[in-house]
Short mmCIF file of C-alpha atoms and ligand atoms in Angstrom, two decimals:
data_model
loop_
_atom_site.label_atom_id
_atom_site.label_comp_id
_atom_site.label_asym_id
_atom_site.label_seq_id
_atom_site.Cartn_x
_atom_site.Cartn_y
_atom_site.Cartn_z
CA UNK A 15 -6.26 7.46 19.51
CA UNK A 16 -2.95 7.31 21.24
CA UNK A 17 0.07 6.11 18.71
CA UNK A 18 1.11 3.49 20.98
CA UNK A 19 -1.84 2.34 21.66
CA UNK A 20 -0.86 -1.20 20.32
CA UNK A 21 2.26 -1.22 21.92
CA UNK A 22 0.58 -0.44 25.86
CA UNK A 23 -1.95 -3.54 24.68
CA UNK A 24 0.67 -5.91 23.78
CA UNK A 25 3.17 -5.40 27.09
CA UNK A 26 -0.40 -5.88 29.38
CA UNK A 27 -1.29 -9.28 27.16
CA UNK A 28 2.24 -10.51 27.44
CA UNK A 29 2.17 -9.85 31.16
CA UNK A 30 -1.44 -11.06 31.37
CA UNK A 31 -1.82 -7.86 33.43
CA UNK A 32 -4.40 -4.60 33.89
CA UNK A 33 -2.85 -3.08 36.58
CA UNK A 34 0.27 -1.37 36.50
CA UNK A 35 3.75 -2.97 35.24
CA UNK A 36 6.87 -2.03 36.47
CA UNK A 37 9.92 -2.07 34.57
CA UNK A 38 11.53 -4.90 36.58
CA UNK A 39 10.00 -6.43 39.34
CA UNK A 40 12.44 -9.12 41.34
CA UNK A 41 10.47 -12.58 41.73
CA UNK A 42 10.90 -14.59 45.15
CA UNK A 43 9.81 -18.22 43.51
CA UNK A 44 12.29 -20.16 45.70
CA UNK A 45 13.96 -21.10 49.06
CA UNK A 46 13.75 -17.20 49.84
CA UNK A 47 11.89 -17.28 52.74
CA UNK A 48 13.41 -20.99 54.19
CA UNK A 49 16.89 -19.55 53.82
CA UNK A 50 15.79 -16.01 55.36
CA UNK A 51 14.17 -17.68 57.84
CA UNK A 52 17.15 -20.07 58.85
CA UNK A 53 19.58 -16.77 59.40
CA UNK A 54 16.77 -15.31 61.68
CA UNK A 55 17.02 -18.47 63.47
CA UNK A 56 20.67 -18.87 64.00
CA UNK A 57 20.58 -15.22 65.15
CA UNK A 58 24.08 -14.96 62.88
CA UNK A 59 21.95 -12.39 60.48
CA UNK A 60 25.21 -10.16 59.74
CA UNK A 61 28.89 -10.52 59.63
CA UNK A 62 29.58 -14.32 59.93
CA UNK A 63 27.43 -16.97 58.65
CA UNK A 64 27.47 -20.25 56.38
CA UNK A 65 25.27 -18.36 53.48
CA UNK A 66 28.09 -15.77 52.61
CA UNK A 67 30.29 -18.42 51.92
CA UNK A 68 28.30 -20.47 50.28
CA UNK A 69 27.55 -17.90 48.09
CA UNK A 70 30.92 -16.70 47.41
CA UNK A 71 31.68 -20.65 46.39
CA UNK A 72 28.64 -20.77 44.04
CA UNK A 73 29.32 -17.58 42.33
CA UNK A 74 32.30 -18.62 41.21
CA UNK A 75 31.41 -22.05 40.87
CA UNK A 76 28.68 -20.58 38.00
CA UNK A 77 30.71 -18.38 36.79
CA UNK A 78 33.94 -20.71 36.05
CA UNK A 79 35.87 -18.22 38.22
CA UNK A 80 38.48 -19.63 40.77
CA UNK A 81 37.47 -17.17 43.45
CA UNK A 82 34.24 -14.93 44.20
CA UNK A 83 33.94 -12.66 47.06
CA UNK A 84 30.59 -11.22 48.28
CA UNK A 85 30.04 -7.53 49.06
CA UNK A 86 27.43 -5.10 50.22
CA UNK A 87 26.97 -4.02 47.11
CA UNK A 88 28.02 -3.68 43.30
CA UNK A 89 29.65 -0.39 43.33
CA UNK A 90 32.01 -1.37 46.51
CA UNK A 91 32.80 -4.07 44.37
CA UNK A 92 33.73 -2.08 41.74
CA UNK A 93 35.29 0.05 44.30
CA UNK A 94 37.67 -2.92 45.79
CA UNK A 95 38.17 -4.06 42.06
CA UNK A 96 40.22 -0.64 41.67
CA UNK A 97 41.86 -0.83 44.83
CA UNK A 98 43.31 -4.76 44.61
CA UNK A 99 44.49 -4.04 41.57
CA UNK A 100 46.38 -1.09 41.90
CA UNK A 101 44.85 2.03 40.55
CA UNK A 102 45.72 4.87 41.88
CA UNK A 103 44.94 8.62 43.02
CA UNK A 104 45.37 11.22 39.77
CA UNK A 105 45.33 7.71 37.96
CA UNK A 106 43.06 8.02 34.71
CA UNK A 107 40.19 4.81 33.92
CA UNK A 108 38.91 4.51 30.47
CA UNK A 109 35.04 3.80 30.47
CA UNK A 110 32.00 4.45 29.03
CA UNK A 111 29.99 7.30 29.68
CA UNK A 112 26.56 5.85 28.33
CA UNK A 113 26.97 3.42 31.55
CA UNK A 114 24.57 3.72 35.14
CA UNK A 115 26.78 6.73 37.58
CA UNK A 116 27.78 3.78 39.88
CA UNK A 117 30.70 3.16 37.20
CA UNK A 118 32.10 6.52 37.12
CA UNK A 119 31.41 7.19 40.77
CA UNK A 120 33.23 4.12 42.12
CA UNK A 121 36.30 5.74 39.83
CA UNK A 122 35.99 8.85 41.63
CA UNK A 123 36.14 7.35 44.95
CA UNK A 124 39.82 5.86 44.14
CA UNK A 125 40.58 9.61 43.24
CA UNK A 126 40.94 8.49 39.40
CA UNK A 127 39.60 10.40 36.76
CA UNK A 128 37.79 8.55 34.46
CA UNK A 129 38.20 9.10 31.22
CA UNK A 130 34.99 8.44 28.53
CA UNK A 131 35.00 6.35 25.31
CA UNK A 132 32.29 5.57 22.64
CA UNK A 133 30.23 2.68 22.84
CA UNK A 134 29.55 0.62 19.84
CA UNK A 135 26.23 1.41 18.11
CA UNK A 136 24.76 -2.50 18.31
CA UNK A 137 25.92 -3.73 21.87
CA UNK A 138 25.76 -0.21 23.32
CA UNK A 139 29.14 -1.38 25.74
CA UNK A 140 32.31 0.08 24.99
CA UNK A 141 33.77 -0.08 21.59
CA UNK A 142 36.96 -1.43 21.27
CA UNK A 143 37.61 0.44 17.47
CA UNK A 144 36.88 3.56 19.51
CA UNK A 145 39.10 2.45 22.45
CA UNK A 146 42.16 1.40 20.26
CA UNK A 147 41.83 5.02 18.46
CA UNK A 148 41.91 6.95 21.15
CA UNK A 149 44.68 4.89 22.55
CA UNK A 150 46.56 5.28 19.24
CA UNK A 151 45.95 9.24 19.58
CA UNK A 152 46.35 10.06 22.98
CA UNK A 153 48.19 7.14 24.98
CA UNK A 154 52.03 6.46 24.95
CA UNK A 155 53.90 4.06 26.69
CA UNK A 156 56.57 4.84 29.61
CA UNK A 157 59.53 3.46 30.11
CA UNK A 158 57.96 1.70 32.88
CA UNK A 159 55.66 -0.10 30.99
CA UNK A 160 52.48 1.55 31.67
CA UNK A 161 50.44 3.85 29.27
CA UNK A 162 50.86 7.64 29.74
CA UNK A 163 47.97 10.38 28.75
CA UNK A 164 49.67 12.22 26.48
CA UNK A 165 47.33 15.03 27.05
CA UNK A 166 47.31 15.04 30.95
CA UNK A 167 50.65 13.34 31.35
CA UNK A 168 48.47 10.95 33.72
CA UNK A 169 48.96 7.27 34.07
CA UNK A 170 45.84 5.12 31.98
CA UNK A 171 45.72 2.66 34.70
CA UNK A 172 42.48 0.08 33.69
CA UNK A 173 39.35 0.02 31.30
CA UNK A 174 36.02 -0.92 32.97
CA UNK A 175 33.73 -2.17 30.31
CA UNK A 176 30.12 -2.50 30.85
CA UNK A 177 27.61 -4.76 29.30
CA UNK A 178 24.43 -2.73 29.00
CA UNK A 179 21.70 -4.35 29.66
CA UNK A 180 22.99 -7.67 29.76
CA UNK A 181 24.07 -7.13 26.33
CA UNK A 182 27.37 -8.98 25.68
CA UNK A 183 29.99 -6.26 24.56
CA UNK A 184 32.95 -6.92 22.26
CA UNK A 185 35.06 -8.37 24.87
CA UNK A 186 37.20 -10.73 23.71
CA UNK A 187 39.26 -7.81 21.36
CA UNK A 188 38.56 -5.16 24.04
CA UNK A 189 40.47 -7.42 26.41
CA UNK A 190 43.40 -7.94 23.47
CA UNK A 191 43.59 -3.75 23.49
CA UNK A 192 43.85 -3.69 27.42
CA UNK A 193 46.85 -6.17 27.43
CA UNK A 194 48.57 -4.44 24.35
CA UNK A 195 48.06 -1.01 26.32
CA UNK A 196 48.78 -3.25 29.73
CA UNK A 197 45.75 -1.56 31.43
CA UNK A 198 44.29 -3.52 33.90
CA UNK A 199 40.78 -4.90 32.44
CA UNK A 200 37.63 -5.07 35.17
CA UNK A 201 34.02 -5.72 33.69
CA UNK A 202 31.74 -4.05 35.30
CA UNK A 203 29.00 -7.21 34.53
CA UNK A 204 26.29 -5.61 37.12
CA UNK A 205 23.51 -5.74 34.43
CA UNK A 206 25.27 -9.01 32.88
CA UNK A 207 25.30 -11.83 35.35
CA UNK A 208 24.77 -15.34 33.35
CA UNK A 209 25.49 -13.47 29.76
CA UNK A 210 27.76 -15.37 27.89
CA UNK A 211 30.29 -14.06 25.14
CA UNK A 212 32.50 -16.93 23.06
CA UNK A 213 31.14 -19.42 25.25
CA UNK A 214 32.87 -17.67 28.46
CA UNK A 215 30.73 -16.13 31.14
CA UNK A 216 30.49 -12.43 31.98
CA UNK A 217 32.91 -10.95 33.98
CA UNK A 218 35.09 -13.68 33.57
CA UNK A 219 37.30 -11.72 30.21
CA UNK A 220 39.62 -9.67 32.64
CA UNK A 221 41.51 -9.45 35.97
CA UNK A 222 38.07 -9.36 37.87
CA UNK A 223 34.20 -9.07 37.19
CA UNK A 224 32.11 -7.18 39.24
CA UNK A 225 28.17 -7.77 40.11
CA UNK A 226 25.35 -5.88 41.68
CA UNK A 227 22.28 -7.90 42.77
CA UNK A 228 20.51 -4.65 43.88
CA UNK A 229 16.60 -4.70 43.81
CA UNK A 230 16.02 -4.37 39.54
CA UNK A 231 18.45 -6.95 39.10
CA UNK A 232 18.07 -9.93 37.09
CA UNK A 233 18.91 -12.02 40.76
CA UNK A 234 18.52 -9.60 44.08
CA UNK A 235 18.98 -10.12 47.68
CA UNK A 236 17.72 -6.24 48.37
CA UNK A 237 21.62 -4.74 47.98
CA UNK A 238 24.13 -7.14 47.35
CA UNK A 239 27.44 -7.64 45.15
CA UNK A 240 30.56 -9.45 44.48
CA UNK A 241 33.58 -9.68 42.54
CA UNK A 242 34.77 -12.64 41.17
CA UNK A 243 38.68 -13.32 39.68
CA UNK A 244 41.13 -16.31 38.94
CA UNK A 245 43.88 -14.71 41.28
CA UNK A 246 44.45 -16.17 44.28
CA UNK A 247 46.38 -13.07 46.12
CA UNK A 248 43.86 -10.44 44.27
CA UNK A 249 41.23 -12.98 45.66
CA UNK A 250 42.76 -12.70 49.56
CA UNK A 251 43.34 -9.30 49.80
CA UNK A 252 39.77 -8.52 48.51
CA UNK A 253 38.23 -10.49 51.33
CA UNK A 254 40.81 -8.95 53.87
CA UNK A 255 40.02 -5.25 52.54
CA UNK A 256 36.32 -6.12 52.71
CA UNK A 257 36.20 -7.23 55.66
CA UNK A 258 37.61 -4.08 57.85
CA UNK A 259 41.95 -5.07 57.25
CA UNK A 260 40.90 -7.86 60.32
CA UNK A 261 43.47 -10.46 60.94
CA UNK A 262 41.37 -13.63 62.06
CA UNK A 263 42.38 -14.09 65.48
CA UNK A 264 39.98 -15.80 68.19
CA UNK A 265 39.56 -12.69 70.15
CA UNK A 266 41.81 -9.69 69.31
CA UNK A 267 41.00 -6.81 67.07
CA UNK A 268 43.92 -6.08 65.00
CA UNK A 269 43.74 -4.42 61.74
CA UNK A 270 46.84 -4.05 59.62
CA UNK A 271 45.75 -1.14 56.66
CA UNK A 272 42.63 0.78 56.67
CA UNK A 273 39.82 -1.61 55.76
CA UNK A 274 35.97 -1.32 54.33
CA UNK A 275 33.20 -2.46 56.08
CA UNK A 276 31.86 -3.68 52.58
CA UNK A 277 30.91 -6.99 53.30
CA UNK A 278 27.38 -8.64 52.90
CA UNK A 279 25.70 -9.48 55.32
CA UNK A 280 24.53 -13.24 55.84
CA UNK A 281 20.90 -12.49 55.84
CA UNK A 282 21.15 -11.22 52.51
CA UNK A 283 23.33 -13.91 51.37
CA UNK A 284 20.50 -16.52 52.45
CA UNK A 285 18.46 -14.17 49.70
CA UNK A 286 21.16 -14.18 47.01
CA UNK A 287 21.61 -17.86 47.92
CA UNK A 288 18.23 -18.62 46.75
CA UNK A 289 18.08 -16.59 44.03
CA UNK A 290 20.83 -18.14 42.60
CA UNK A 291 19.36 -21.51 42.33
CA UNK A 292 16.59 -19.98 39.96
CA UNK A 293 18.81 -17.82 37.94
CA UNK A 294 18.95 -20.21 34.62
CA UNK A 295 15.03 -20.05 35.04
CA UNK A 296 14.99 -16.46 34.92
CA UNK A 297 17.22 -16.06 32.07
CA UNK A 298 15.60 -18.18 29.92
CA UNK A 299 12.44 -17.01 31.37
CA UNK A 300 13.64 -12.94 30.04
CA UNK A 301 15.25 -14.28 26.97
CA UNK A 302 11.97 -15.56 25.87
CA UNK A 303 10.29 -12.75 26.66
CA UNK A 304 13.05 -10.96 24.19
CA UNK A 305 11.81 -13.04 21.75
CA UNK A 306 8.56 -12.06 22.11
CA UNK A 307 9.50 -8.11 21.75
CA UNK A 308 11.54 -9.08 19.16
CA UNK A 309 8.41 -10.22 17.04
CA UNK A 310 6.31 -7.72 17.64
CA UNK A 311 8.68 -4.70 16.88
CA UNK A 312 9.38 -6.88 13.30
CA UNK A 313 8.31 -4.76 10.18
CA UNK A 314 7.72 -1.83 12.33
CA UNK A 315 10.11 1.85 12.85
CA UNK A 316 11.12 0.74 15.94
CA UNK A 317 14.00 -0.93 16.13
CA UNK A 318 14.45 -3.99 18.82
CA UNK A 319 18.01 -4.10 20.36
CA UNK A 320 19.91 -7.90 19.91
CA UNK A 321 22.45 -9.63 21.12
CA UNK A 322 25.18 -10.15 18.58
CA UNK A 323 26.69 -13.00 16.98
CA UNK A 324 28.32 -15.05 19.37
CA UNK A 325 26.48 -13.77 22.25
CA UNK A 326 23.93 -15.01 24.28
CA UNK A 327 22.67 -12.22 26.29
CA UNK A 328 20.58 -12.81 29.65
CA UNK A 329 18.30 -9.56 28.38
CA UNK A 330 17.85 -8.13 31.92
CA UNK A 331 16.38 -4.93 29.72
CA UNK A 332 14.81 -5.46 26.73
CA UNK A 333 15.02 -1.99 24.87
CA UNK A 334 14.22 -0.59 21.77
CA UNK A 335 16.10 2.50 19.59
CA UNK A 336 13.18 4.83 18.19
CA UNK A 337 13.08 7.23 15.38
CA UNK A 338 14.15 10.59 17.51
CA UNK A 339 14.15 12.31 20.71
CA UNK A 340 10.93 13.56 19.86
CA UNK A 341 9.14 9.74 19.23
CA UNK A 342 10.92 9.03 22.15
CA UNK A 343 9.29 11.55 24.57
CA UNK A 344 6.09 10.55 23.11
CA UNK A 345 6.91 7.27 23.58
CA UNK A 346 7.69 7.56 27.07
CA UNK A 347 4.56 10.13 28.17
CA UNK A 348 1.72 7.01 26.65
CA UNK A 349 3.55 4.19 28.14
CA UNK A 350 3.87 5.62 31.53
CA UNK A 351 0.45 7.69 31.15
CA UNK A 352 -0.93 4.84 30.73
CA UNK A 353 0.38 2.71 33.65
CA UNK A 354 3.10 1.01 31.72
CA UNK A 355 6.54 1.67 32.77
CA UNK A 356 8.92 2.49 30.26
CA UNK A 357 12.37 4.44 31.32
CA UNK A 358 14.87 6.14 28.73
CA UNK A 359 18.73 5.08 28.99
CA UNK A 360 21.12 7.43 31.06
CA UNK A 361 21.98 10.39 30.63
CA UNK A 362 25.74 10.64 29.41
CA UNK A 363 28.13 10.47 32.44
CA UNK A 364 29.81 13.68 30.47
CA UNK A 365 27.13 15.59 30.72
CA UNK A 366 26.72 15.67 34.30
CA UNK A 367 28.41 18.31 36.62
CA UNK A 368 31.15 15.96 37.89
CA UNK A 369 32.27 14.65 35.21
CA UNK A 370 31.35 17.29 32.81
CA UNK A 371 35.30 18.45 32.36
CA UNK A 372 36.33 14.70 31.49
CA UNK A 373 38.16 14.15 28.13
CA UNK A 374 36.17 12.12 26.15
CA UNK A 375 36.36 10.93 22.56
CA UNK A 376 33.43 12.66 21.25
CA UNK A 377 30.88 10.11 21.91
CA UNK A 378 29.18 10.12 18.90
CA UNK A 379 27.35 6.65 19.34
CA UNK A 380 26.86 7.25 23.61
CA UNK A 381 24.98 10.45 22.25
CA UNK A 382 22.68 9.20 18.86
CA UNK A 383 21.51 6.72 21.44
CA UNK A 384 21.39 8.62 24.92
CA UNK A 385 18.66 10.38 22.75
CA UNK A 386 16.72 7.17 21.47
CA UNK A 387 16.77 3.85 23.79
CA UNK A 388 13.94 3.54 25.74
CA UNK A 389 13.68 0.02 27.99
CA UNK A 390 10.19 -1.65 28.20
CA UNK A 391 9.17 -4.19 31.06
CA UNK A 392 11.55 -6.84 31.55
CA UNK A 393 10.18 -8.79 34.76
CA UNK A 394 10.53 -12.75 34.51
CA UNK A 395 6.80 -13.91 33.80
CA UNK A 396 5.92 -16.49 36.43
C1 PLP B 9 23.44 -1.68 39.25
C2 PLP B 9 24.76 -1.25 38.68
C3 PLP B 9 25.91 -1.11 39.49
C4 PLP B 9 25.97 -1.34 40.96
O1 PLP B 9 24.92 -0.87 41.66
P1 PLP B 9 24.66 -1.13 43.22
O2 PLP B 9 23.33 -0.50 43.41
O3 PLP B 9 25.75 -0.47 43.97
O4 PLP B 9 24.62 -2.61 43.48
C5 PLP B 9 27.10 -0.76 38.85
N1 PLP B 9 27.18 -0.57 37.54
C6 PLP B 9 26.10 -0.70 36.75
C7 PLP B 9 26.26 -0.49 35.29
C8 PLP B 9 24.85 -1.03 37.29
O5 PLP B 9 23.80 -1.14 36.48
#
């Protein structure tokens, strides 16, 4: 008799299911194939096309940002967020390093050095007590207004939160630390699209919000992304740097800075397009099925990971904090043994080779739970 046994039988009856379940499966219940079918037909598949902009429109529009800008994916959106707003090579970004290596890679590609705090123990995202300490003990502000390393000597440019999971992090004072430390604040809200903190949308708490709508995202048109911000200049030169530095002329190419080719393409903007019209379906869809973990995991060990107060998380992962490495590992070897996927969080950005000689805070929480999350199937349920 296998321990979780009852577990493996609950996850197949709430996915009415024998075969076996993947940990997120994207669901194409819409316009996918009218929209897709439309670019094919216009033959304008790639760089220019009515679906990016719609898209970029609608993003925002859902959002409540002024401006969104589609790209080819979320880490070059997290890539432009750096450039656009000024970071800079030898520059140092605060961040988590219990967070997916897209985060701490698209730092590296600005030639920053990121720099990794704790994460709260409830939301898993950064903690801003842990942020304002380490602040407090190793930051110092120049005479030019910015916040020195007192360490390194290096300039703290920006803090790129992330809301694991779709769990809503502590935003709202994180935000207040970032404008007392004038670091530039950019969410990285891949995992949170549609999560809502205070009644304001993710990615919407500081100068820009990045999203990824890769395949196991809660929305997905294959490999996607945008960022989304209220300024109108950040806004512009996003969509010129995107876009390959082009200045719109009716037949001449001239480029005026070195440009990314990091634009989506409008086939997979007819995808996103449609995806987008279900994506209140799917959250409510997941959040139900939270509910439904939630129950089961009552009065047992295991403990069932919640939104907090205030929060209304779009639960993109549902995951779970056991006992110990140990009942994780066992965990883990039924579950997927047994045709049930089940995945344990990252390992710690710190601990990898590139990022192994980053300062970091000591990580206490990022560790205890690097060792204990485990996420369970989170598919919408048609
Ligand atoms: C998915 C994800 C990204 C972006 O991934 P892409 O595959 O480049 O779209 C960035 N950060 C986090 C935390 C993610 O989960």
């Amino acid at each position: 008799m296998e321990k979780y046994n009852s577990l493996i039988g609950f996850i197949r009856k709430t996915f009415n299911s024998e075969d076996f379940i993947p940990l997120h499966a994207p669901h194409f219940g819409g316009n996918e194939k009218k929209y897709v079918n439309e670019t094919i037909d216009s033959t304008f598949v790639s760089s220019v096309g009515e679906f990016v902009n719609r898209f970029e429109k609608e993003i925002a529009q859902y959002t409540g940002a002024k401006y969104g800008i589609a790209t080819v994916n979320g880490t070059s959106a997290l890539h432009m967020a750096m450039l656009v707003t000024g970071v800079q090579q030898n520059d140092e970004v605060l961040t988590q390093s219990l967070t997916f290596i897209a985060t701490a890679n698209a730092i590296s590609y600005i030639g920053a050095h990121p720099v990794f705090v704790d994460v709260d123990r409830d939301t898993m995202g950064l903690s801003p007590k842990a942020l304002q300490n380490f602040l407090e003990k190793n930051g110092k502000k120049g005479a030019d207004g910015f916040t020195y390393n007192n360490t390194t000597g290096r300039r703290i440019a920006a803090c790129i939160p992330m809301h694991t999971f779709g769990l809503p992090s502590r935003i709202d004072e994180i935000a207040a630390i970032c404008e007392e430390w004038n670091l530039v604040l950019i969410e990285d809200a891949a995992e949170s699209l549609g999560s809502i903190y205070k009644g304001q949308q993710s990615g919407r708490f500081g100068k820009i919000g990045t999203f990824s709508f890769n395949g196991n995202k809660t929305i997905t048109c294959g490999g996607g992304g945008a960022l989304i911000t209220d300024d109108e200049a950040i806004a512009k030169r996003a969509k010129h740097l995107t876009t390959q530095a082009k200045i719109p002329h009716p037949w001449k190419f001239q480029h005026d800075e070195i440009g990314y080719n990091y634009r989506m393409p409008n086939l997979n903007a007819a995808l996103i397009c449609a995806q987008m019209e279900q994506l209140d379906r799917f959250i409510d869809n997941k959040r139900q099925l939270a509910g439904l973990y939630d129950n089961f995991f009552k009065n047992s060990d295991i403990e069932f990971v919640k939104e907090i107060e205030d929060a209304k998380a779009n639960y993109w992962f549902n995951a779970i904090i056991v006992e110990n490495e140990q009942e994780r590992d066992l965990l883990l070897t039924e579950t997927n043994n047994a045709g049930v996927m089940t995945r344990p969080i990252w390992d710690l950005m710190s601990s990898l080779p590139m990022f192994k000689n980053c300062q970091h805070d000591g990580l206490e929480n990022s560790i205890w739970l690097s060792e204990r999350v485990v996420n369970l199937p989170s598919s919408f349920r048609p």
